[in-house]
Coordinates of C-alpha atoms in Angstrom, one line a residue:
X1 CA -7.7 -101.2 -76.7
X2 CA -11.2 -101.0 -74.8
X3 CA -9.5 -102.3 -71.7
X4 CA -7.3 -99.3 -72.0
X5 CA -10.0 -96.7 -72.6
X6 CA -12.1 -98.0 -69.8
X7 CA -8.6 -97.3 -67.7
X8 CA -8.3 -94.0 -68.5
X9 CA -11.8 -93.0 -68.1
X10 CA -12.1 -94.7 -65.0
X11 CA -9.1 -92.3 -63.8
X12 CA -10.6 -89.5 -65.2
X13 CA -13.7 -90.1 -63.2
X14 CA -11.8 -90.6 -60.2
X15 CA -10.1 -87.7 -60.9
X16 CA -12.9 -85.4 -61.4
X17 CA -14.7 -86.9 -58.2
X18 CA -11.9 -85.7 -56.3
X19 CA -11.8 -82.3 -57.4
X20 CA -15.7 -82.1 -56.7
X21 CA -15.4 -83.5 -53.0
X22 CA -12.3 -81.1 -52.4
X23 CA -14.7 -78.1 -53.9
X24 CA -17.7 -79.7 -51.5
X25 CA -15.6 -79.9 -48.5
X26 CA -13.9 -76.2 -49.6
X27 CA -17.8 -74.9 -49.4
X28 CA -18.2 -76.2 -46.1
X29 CA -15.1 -75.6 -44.4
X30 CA -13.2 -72.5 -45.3
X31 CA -14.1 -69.4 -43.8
X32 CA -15.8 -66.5 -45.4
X33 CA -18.4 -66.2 -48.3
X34 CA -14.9 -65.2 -50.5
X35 CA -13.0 -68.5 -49.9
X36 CA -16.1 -70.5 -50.4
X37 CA -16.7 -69.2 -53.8
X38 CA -13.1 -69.5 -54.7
X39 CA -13.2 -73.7 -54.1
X40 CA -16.6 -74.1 -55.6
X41 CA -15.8 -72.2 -58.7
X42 CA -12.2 -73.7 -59.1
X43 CA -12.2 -77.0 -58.1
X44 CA -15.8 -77.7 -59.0
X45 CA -15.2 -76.7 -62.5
X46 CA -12.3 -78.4 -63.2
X47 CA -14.3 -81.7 -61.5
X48 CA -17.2 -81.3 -63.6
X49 CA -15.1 -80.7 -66.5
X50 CA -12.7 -83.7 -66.5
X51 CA -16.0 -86.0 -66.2
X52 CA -17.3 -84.3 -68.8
X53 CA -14.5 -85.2 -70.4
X54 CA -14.4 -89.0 -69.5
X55 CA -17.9 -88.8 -70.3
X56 CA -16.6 -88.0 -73.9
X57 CA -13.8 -90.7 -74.5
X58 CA -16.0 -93.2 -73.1
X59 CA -19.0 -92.6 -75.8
X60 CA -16.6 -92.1 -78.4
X61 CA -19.6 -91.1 -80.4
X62 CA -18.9 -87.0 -82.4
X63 CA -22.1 -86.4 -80.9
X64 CA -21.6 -87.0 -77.4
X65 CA -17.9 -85.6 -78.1
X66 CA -19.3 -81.9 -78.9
X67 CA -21.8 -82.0 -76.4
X68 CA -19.3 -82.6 -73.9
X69 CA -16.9 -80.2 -75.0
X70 CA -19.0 -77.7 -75.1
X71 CA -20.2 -78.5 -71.6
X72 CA -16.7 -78.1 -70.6
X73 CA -16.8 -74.8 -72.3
X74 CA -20.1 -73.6 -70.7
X75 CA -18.3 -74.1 -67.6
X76 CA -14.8 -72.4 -67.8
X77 CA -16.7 -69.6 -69.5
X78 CA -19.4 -69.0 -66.9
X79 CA -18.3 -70.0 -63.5
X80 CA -15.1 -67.9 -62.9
X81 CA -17.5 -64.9 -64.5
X82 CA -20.1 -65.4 -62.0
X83 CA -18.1 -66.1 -59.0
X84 CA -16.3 -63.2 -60.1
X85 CA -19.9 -61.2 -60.1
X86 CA -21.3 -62.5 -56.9
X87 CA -18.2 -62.0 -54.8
X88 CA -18.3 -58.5 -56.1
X89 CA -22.3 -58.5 -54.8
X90 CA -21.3 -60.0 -51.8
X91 CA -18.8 -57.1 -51.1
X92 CA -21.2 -54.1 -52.3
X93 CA -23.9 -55.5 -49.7
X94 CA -21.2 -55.7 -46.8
X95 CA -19.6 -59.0 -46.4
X96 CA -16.3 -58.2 -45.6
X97 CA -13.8 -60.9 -45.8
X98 CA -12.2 -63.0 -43.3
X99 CA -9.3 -61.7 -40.9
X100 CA -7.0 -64.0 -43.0
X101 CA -7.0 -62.0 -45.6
X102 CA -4.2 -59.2 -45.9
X103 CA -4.8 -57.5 -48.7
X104 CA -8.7 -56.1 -49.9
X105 CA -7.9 -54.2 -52.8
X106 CA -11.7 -53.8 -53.7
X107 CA -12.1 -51.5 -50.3
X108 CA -10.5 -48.6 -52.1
X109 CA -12.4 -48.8 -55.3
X110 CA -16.0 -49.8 -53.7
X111 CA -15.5 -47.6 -50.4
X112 CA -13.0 -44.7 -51.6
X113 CA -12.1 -42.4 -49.1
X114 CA -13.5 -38.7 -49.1

């Protein structure tokens, strides 16, 4: 059974790595302060959170277990929120996003016309 657990947690780890390097390589590649966010707040938290989570089934330990679940918690609670807040910042201060986008829906509710 140990052999087995050390599998899946190893794939879990794996698996979480990924998701942070594609959220890292999201920050510095795509193109506007929008996008950016978007990886980093996405893929980032879903990295962190399925280490978290292999962080849990390896200690097997109730402690560790709630500590990590609530970690997991903190951060699908609180990083969609505060991308959501600083991309809204981001806008109200002037950063327009990137040609690629087609629709800006926040342009008629921050800048209504007169």
């Amino acid at each position: 059974m140990s052999a087995f657990v050390d599998i899946i947690v190893g794939l879990m780890l794996i698996t979480g790595a990924l998701f942070s390097l594609v959220a890292s390589v999201g920050v510095l590649r795509l193109k506007d302060v929008y996008m950016r966010m978007h990886a980093a707040s996405k893929a980032g938290t879903l990295g962190s959170g399925v280490m978290l989570l292999a962080l849990a089934v390896y200690a097997g330990e109730l402690s560790v277990v709630t500590r990590a679940i609530a970690g997991v918690v903190f951060f699908l609670l609180t990083a969609p929120i505060s991308a959501h807040l600083l991309a809204k910042a981001a806008y109200a201060v002037g950063y327009r996003p990137c040609a690629d986008t087609k629709i800006d829906e926040l342009k008629t509710v921050m800048r209504p016309k007169n």
